PDB file of C-alpha atoms in Angstrom:
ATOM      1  CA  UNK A 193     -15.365  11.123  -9.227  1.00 52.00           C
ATOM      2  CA  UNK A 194     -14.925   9.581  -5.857  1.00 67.00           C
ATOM      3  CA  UNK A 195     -11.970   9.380  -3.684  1.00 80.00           C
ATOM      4  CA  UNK A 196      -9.589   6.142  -5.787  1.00 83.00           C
ATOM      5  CA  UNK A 197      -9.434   4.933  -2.016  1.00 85.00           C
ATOM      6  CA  UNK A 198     -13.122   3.495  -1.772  1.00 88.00           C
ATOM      7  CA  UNK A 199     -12.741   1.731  -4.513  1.00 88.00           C
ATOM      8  CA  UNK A 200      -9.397  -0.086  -3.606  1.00 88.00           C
ATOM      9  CA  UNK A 201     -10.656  -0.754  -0.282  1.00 89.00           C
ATOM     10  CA  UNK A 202     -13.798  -2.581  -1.302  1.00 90.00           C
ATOM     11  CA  UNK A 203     -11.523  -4.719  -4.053  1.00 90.00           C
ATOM     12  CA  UNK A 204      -9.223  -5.430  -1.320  1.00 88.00           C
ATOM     13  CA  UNK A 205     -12.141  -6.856   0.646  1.00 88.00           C
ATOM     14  CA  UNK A 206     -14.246  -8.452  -2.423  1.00 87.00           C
ATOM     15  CA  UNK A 207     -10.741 -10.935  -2.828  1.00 87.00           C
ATOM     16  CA  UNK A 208     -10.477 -11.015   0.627  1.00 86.00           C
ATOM     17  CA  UNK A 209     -14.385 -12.428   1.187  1.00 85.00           C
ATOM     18  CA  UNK A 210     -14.128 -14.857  -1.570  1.00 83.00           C
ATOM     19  CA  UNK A 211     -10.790 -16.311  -0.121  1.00 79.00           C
ATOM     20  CA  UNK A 212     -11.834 -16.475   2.886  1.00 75.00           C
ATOM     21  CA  UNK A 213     -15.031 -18.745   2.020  1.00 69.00           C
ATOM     22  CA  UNK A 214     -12.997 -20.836   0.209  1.00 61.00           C
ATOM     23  CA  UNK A 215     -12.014 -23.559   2.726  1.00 57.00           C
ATOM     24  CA  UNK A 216     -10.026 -25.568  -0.701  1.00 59.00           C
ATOM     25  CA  UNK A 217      -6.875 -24.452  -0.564  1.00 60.00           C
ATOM     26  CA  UNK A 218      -6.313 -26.422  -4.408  1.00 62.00           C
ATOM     27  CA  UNK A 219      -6.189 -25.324  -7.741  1.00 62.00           C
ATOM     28  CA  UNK A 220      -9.935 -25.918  -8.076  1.00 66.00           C
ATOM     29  CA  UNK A 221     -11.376 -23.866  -5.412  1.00 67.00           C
ATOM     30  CA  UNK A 222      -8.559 -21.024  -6.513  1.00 73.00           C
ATOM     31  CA  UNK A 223      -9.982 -21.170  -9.937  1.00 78.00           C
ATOM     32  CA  UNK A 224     -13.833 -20.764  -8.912  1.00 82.00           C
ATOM     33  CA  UNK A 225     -12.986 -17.368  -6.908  1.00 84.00           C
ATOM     34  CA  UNK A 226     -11.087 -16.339  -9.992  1.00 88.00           C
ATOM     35  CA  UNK A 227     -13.922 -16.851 -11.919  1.00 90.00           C
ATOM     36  CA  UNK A 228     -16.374 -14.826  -9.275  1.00 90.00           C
ATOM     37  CA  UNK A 229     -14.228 -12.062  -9.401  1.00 90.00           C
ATOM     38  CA  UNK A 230     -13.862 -12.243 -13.396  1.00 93.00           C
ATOM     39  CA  UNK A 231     -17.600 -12.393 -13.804  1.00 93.00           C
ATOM     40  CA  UNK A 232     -18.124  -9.346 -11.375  1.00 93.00           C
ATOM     41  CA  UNK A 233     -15.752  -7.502 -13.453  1.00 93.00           C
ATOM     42  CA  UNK A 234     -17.400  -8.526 -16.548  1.00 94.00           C
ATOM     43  CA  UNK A 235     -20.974  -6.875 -15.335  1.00 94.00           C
ATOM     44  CA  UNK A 236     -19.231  -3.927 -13.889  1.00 92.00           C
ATOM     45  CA  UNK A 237     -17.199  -3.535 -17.506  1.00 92.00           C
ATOM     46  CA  UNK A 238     -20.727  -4.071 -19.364  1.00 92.00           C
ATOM     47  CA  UNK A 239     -22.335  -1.033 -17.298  1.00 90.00           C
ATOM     48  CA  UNK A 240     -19.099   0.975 -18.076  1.00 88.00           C
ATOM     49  CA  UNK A 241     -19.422   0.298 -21.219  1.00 86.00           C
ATOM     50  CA  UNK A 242     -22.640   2.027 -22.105  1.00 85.00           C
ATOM     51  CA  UNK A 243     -22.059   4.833 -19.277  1.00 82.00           C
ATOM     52  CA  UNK A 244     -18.759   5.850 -20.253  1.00 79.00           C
ATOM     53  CA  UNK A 245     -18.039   6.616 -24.029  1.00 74.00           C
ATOM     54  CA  UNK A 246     -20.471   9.982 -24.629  1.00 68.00           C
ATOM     55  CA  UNK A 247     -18.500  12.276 -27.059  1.00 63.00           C
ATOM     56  CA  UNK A 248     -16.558   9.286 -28.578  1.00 60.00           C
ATOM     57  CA  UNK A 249     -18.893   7.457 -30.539  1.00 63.00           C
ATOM     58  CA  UNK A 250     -17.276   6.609 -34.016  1.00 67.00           C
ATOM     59  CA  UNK A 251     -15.504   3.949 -33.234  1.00 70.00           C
ATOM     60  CA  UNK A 252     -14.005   3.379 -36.663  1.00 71.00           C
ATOM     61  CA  UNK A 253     -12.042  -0.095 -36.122  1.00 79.00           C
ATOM     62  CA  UNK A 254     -10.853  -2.041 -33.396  1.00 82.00           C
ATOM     63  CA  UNK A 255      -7.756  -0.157 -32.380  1.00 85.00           C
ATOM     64  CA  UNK A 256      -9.848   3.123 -31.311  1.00 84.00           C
ATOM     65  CA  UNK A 257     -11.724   0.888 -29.298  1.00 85.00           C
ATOM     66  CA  UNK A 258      -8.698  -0.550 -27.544  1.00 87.00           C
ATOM     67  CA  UNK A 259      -7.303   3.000 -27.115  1.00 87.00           C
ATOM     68  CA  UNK A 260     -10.494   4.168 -25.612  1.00 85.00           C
ATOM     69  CA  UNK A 261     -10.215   1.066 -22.673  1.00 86.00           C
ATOM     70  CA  UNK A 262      -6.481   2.555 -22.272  1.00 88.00           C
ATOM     71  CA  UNK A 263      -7.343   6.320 -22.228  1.00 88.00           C
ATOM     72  CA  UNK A 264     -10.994   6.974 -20.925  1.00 87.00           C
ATOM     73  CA  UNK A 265     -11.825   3.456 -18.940  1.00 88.00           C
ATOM     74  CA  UNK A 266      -8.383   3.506 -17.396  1.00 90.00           C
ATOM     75  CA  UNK A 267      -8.361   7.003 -16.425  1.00 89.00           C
ATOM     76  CA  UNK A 268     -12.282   7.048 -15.009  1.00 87.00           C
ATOM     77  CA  UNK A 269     -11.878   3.848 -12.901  1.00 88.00           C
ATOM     78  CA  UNK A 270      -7.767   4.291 -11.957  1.00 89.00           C
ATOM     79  CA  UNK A 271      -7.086   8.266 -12.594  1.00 89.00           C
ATOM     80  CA  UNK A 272      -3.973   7.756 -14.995  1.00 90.00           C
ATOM     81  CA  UNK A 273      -3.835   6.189 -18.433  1.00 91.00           C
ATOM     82  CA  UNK A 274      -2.585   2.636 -19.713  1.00 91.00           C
ATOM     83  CA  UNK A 275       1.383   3.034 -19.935  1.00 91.00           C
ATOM     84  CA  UNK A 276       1.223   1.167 -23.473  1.00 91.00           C
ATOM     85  CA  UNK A 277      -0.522  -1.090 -25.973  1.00 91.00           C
ATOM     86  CA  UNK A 278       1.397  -2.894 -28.326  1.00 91.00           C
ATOM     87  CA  UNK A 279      -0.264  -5.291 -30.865  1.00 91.00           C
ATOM     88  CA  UNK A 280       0.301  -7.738 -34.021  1.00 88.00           C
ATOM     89  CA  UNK A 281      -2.331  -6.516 -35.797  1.00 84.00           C
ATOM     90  CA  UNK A 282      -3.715  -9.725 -35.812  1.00 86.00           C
ATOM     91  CA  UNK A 283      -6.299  -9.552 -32.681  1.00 86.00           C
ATOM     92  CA  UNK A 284      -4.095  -9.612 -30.479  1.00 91.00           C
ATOM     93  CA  UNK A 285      -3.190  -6.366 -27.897  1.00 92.00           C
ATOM     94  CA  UNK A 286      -1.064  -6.510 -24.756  1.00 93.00           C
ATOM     95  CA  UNK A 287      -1.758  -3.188 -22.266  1.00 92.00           C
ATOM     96  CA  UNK A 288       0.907  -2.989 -20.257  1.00 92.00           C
ATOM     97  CA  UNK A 289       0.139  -0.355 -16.439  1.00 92.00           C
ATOM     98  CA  UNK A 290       3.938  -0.550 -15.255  1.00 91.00           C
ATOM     99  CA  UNK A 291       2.307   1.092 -11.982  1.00 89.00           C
ATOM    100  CA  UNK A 292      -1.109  -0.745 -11.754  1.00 90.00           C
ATOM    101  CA  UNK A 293      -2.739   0.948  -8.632  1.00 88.00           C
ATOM    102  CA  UNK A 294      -4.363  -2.212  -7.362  1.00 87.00           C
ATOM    103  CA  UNK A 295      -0.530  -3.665  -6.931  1.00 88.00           C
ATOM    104  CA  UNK A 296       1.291  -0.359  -6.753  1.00 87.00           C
ATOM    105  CA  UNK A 297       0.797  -0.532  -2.187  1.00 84.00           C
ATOM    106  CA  UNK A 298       1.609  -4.404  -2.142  1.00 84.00           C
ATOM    107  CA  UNK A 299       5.314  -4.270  -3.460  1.00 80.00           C
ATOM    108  CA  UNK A 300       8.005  -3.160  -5.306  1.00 81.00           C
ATOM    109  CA  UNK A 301       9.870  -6.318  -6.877  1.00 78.00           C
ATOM    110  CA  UNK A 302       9.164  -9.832  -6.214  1.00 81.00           C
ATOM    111  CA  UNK A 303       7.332  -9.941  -2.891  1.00 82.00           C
ATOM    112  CA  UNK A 304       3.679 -11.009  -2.999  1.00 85.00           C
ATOM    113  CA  UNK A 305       4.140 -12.345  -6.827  1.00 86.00           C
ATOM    114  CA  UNK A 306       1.827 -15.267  -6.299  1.00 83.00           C
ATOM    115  CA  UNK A 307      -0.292 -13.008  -4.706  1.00 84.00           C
ATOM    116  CA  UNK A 308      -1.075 -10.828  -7.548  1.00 87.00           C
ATOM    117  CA  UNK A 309      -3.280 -12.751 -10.046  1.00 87.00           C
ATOM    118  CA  UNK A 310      -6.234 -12.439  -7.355  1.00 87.00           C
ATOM    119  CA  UNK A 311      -5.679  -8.841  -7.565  1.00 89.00           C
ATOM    120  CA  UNK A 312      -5.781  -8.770 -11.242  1.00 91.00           C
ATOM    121  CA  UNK A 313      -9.119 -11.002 -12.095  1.00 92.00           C
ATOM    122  CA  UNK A 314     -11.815  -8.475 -11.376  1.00 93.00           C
ATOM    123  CA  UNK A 315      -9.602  -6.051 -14.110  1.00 92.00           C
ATOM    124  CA  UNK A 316      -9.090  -9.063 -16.723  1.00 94.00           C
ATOM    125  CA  UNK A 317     -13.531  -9.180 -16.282  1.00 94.00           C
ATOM    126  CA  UNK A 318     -13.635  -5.167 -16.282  1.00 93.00           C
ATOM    127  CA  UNK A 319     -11.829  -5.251 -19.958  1.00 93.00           C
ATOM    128  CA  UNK A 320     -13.519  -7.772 -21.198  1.00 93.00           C
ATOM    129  CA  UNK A 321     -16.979  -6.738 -20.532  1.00 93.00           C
ATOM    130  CA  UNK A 322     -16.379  -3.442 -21.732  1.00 91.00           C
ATOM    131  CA  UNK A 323     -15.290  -4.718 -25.315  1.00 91.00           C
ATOM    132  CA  UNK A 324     -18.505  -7.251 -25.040  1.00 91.00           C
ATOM    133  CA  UNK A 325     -21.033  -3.732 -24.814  1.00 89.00           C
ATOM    134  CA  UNK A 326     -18.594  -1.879 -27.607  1.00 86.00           C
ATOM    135  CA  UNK A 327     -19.515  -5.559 -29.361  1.00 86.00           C
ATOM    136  CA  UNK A 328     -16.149  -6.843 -29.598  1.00 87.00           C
ATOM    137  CA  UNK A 329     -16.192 -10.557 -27.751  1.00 90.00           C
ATOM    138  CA  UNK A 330     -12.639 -11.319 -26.269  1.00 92.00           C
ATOM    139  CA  UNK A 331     -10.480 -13.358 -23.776  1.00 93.00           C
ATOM    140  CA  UNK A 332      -8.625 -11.478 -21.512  1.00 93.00           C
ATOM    141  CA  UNK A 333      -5.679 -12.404 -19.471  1.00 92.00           C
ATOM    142  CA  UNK A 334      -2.966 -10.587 -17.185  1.00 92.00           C
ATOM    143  CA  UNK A 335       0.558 -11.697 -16.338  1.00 91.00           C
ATOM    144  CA  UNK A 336       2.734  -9.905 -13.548  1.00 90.00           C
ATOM    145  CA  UNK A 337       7.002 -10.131 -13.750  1.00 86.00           C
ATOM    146  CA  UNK A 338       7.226  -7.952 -10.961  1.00 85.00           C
ATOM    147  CA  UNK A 339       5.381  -5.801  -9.632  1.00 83.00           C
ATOM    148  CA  UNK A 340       3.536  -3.023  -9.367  1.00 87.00           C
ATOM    149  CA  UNK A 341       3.810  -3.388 -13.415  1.00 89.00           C
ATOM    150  CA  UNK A 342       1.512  -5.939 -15.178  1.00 91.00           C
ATOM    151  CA  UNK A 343       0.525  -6.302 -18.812  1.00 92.00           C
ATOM    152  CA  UNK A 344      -3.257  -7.759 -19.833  1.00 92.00           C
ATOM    153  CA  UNK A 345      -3.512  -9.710 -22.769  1.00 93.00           C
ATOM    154  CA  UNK A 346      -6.679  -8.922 -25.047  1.00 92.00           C
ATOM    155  CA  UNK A 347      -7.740 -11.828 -27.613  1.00 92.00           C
ATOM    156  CA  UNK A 348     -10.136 -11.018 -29.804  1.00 91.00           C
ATOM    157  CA  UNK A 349     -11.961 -13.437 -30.598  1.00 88.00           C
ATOM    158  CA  UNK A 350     -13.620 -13.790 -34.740  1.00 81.00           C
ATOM    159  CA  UNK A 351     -16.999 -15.527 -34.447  1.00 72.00           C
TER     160      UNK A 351
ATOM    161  CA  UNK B 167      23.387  14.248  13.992  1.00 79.00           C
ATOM    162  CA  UNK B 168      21.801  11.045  13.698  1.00 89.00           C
ATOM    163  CA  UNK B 169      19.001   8.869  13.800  1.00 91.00           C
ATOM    164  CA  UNK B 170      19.534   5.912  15.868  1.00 92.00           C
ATOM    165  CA  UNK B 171      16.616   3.688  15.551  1.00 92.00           C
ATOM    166  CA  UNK B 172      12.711   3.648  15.020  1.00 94.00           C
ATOM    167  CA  UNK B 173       9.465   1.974  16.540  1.00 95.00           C
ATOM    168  CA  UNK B 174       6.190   1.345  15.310  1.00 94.00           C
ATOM    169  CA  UNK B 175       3.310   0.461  17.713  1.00 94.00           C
ATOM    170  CA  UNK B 176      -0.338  -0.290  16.922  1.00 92.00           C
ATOM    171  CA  UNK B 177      -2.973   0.251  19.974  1.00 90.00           C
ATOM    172  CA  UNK B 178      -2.299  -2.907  21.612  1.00 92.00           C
ATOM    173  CA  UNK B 179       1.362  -2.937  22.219  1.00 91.00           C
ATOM    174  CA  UNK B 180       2.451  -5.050  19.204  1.00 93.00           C
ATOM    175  CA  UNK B 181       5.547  -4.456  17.691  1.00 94.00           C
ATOM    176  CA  UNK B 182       4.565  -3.372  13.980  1.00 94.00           C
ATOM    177  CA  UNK B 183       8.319  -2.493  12.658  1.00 94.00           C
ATOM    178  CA  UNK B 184      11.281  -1.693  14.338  1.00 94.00           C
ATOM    179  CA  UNK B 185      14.788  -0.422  12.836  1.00 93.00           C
ATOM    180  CA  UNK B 186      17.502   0.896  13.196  1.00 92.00           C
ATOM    181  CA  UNK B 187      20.713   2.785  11.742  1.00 91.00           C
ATOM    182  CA  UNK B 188      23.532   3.560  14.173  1.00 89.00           C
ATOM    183  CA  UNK B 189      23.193   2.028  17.211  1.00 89.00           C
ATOM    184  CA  UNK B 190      26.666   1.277  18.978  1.00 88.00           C
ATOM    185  CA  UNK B 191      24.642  -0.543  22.709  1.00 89.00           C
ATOM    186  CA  UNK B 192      22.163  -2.948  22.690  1.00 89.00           C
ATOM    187  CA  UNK B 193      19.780  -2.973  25.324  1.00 86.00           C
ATOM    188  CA  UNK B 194      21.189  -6.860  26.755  1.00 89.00           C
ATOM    189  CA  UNK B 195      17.802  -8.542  26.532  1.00 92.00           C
ATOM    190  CA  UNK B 196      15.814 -10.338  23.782  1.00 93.00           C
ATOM    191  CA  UNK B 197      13.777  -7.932  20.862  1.00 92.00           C
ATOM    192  CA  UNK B 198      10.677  -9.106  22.800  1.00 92.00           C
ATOM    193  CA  UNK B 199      11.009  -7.939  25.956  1.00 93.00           C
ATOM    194  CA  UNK B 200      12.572  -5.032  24.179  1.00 94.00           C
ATOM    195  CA  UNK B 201       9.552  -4.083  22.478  1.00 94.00           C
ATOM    196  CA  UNK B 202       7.363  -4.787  25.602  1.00 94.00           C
ATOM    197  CA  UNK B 203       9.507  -2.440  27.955  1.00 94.00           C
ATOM    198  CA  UNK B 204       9.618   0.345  25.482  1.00 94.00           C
ATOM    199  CA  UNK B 205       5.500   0.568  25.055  1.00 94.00           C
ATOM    200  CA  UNK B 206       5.207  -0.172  28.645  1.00 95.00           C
ATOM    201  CA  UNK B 207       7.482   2.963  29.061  1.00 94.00           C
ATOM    202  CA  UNK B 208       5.010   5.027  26.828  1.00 94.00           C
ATOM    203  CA  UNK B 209       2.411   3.983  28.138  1.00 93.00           C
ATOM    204  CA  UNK B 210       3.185   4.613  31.943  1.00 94.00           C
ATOM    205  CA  UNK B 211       4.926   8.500  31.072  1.00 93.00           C
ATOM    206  CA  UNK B 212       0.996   9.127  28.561  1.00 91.00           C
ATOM    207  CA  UNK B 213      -0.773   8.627  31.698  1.00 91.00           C
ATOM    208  CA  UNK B 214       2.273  10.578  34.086  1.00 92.00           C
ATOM    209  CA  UNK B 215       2.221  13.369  31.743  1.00 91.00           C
ATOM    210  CA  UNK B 216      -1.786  13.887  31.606  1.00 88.00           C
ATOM    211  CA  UNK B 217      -1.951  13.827  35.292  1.00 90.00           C
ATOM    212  CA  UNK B 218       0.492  15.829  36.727  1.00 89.00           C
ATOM    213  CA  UNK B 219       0.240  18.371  34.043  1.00 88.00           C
ATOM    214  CA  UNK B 220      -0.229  21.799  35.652  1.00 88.00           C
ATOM    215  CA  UNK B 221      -2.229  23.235  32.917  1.00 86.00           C
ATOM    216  CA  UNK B 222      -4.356  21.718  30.435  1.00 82.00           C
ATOM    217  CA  UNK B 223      -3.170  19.353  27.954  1.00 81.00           C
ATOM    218  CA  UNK B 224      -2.224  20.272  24.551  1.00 82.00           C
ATOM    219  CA  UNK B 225      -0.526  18.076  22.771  1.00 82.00           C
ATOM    220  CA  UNK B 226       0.914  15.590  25.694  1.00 85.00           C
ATOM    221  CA  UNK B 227       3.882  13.225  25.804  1.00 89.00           C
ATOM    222  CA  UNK B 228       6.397  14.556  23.106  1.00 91.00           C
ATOM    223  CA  UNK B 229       9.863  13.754  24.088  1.00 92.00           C
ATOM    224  CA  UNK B 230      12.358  13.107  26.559  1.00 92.00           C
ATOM    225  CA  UNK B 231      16.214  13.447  26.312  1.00 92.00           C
ATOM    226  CA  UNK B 232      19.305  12.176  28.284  1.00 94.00           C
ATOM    227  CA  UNK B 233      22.377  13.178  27.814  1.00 93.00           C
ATOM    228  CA  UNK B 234      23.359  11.463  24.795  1.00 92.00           C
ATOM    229  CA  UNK B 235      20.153  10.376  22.814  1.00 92.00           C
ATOM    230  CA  UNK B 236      16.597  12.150  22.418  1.00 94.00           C
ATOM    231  CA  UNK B 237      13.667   9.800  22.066  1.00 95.00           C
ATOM    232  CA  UNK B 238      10.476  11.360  20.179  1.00 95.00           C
ATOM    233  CA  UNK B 239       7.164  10.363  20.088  1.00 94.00           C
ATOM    234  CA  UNK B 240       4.046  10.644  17.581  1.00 94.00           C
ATOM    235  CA  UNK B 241       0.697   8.669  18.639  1.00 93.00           C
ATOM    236  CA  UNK B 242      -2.299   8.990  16.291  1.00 92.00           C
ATOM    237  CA  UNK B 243      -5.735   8.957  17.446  1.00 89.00           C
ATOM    238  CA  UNK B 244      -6.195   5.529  16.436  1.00 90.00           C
ATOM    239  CA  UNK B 245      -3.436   4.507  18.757  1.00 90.00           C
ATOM    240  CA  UNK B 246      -0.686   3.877  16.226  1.00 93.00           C
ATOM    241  CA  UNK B 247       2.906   4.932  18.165  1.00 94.00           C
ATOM    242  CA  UNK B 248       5.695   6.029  15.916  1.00 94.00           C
ATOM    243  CA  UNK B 249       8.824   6.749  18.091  1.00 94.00           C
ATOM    244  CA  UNK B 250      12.325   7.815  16.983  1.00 94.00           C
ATOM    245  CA  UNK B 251      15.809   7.981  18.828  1.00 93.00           C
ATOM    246  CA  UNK B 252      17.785  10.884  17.684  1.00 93.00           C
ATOM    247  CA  UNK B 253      21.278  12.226  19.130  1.00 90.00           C
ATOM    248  CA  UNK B 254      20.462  15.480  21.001  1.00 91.00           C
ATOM    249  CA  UNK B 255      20.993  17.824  17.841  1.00 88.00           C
ATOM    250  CA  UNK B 256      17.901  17.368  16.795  1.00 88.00           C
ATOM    251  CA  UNK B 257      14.596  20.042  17.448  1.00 86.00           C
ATOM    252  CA  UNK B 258      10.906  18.852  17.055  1.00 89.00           C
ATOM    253  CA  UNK B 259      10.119  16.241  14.407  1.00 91.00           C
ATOM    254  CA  UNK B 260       6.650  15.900  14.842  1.00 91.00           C
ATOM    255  CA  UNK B 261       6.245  16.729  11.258  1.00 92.00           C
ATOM    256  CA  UNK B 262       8.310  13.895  10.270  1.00 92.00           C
ATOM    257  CA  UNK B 263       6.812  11.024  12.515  1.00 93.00           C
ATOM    258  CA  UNK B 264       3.357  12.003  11.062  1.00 93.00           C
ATOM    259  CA  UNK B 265       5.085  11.338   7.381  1.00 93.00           C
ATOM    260  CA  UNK B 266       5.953   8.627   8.562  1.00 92.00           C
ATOM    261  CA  UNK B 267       2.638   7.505   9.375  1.00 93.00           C
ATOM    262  CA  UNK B 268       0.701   8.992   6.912  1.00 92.00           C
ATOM    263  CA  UNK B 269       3.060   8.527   3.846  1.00 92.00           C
ATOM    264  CA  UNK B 270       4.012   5.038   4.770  1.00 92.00           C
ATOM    265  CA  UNK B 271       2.692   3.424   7.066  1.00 93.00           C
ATOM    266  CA  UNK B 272      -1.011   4.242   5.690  1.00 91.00           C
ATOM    267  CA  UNK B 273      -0.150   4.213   2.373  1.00 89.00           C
ATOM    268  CA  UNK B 274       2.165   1.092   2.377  1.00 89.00           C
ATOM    269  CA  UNK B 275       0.303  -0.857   5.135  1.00 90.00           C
ATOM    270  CA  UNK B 276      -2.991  -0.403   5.567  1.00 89.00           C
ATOM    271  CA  UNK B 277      -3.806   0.047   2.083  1.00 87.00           C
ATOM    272  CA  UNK B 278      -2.360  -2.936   1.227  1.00 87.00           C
ATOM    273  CA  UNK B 279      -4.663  -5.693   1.044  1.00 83.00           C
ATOM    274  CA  UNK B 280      -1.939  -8.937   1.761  1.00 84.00           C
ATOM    275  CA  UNK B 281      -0.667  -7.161   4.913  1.00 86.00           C
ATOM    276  CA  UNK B 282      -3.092  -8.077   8.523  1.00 86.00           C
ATOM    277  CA  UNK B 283      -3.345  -5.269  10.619  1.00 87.00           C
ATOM    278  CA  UNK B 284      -2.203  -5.574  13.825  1.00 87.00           C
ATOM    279  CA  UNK B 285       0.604  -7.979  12.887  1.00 89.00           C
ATOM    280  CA  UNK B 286       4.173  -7.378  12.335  1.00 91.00           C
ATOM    281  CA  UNK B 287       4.684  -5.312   8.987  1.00 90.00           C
ATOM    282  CA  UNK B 288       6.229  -8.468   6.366  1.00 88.00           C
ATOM    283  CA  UNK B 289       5.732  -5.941   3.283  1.00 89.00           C
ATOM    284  CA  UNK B 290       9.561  -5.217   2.026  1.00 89.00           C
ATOM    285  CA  UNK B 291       8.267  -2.155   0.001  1.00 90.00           C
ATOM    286  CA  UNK B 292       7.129  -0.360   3.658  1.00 92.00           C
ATOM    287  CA  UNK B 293      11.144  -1.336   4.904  1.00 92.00           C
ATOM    288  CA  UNK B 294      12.518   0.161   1.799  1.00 92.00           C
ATOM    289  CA  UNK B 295      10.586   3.543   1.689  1.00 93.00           C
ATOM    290  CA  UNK B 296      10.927   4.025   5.496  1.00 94.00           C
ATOM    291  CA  UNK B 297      14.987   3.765   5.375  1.00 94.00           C
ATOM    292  CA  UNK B 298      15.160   5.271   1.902  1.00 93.00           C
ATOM    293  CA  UNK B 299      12.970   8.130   3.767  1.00 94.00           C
ATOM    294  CA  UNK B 300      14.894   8.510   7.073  1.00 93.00           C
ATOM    295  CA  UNK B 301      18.590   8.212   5.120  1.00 93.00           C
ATOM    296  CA  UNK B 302      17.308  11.313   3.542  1.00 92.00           C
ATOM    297  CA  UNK B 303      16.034  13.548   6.351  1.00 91.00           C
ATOM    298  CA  UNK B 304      18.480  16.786   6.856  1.00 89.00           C
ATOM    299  CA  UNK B 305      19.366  15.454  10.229  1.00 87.00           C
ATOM    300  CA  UNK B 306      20.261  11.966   9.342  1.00 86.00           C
ATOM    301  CA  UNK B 307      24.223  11.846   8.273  1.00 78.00           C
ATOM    302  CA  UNK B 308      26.178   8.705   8.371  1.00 60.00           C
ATOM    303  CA  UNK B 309      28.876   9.564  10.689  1.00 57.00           C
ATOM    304  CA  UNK B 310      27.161   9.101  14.070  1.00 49.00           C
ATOM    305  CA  UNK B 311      27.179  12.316  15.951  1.00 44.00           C
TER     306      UNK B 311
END
């Protein structure tokens, strides 16, 4: 696979872009670029999706599929594995990177938290379009206490 | 044997990071004009060194030395000036100025997407790593030599 580099240079630079357009400094204009960079993720997930998973293909129930985001998506888009997935059984997962590479240059601590959700939307849309091509529909969300660790939150959705 | 202090210039002669450890004189003027005189320095001995050299250049500029500090210098070909006061004890440190560029400064700085190039360095994480880093090079000790 290609150098990890090229790819965090061109995120850096995708959040950058749509910030920079952005002339509304309010919650609204915030919340469109969130959503660009969620739906990006989303298509980029949705190609992953049917690339990725060759000698895995039983996916018995919804756990394995979670595992496989954590193991094989983490590892072929950030080289290491999810640090942990916890879960309530109930459709609801929480993957937890405690050194998420997208954050891990930024800061150690508290500097740069408000900064961090921008850095985390294209993931959240990554996740979630994954699980739409394994044909799981979810909402995903991520929350950062300090970085570089941050946990996603995976709801799956029942139709 | 010590480390006294450490610059960081970028191609045009802005300060990136500057600090220091054991440092018993000031130089009497404000940081500014601190910073300016110091690059202004490097920049005038660079162009010294490369034309009164007697043979061909290899490496240029490295280091001068007084009789009670050593400064050391490290520029990259993209311009970027790391120089280091030591107390005279200390041999070559190339090596360790080019860690410190490419294990934090490159790593720390320009990868990070919330810090402007060419602009002082705000990220605490690069402060941290570069003192946590020079406290534990061989010829840093905390009794200033």
């Amino acid at each position: 696979m290609a150098d990890p580099t090229l790819f965090e240079f061109l995120h850096t630079e995708m959040v950058a872009e749509l910030w920079a357009q952005d002339p509304d400094p309010g919650p609204g204009g915030q919340k469109t670029s969130l959503l660009v960079l969620e739906g990006m993720g989303f298509r980029v997930g949705q190609a992953l999706g049917e690339r990725l998973p060759r000698e895995t293909l039983a996916f018995r129930e919804e756990l394995d599929i979670l595992k496989f985001l954590c193991k094989d998506l983490w590892v072929a888009v950030f080289h290491k594995q999810m640090d942990s997935l916890r879960t309530n059984h109930q459709g609801t997962y929480v993957l937890q990177d405690n050194s998420f590479p997208l954050l891990v240059r930024m800061a150690s601590g508290l500097q740069y938290l408000e900064e961090a959700p921008k850095f985390l939307a294209f993931t959240c849309g990554l996740l979630r379009g994954t699980l739409s091509t394994l044909g799981v529909k979810s909402l995903v969300t991520a929350s950062v206490a300090a970085l570089p660790s941050c946990k996603f939150q995976v709801v799956i959705q029942k139709p | 044997m010590t480390v006294h202090n450490l610059y960081l210039f970028d191609r045009n002669g802005v300060c990136l990071h500057y600090s220091e450890w054991h440092r018993k004189k000031q130089a009497g003027i404000p940081k500014e004009e601190e910073y300016k005189l110091m690059y202004g320095m490097l920049f005038s001995i660079r162009s010294f060194v490369s034309k009164m050299s007697p043979l061909d250049m290899k490496d240029g500029f490295l280091a001068f030395q007084t009789s009670r500090y050593k400064l050391h210098y490290y520029e990259t070909p993209t311009g970027i000036k790391v120089v280091m006061n030591t107390d005279l004890g200390v041999g070559p440190i190339r090596d360790v100025l080019h860690h410190i560029y490419s294990a934090l400064y490159v790593e720390l700085v320009v990868k990070n997407p919330l810090c402007p190039l060419g602009q002082t360095v705000q990220s605490e994480l690069f402060r941290s790593r570069l003192d946590s880093y020079v406290r534990s090079l061989p010829f840093f000790s905390t009794r200033a030599g």
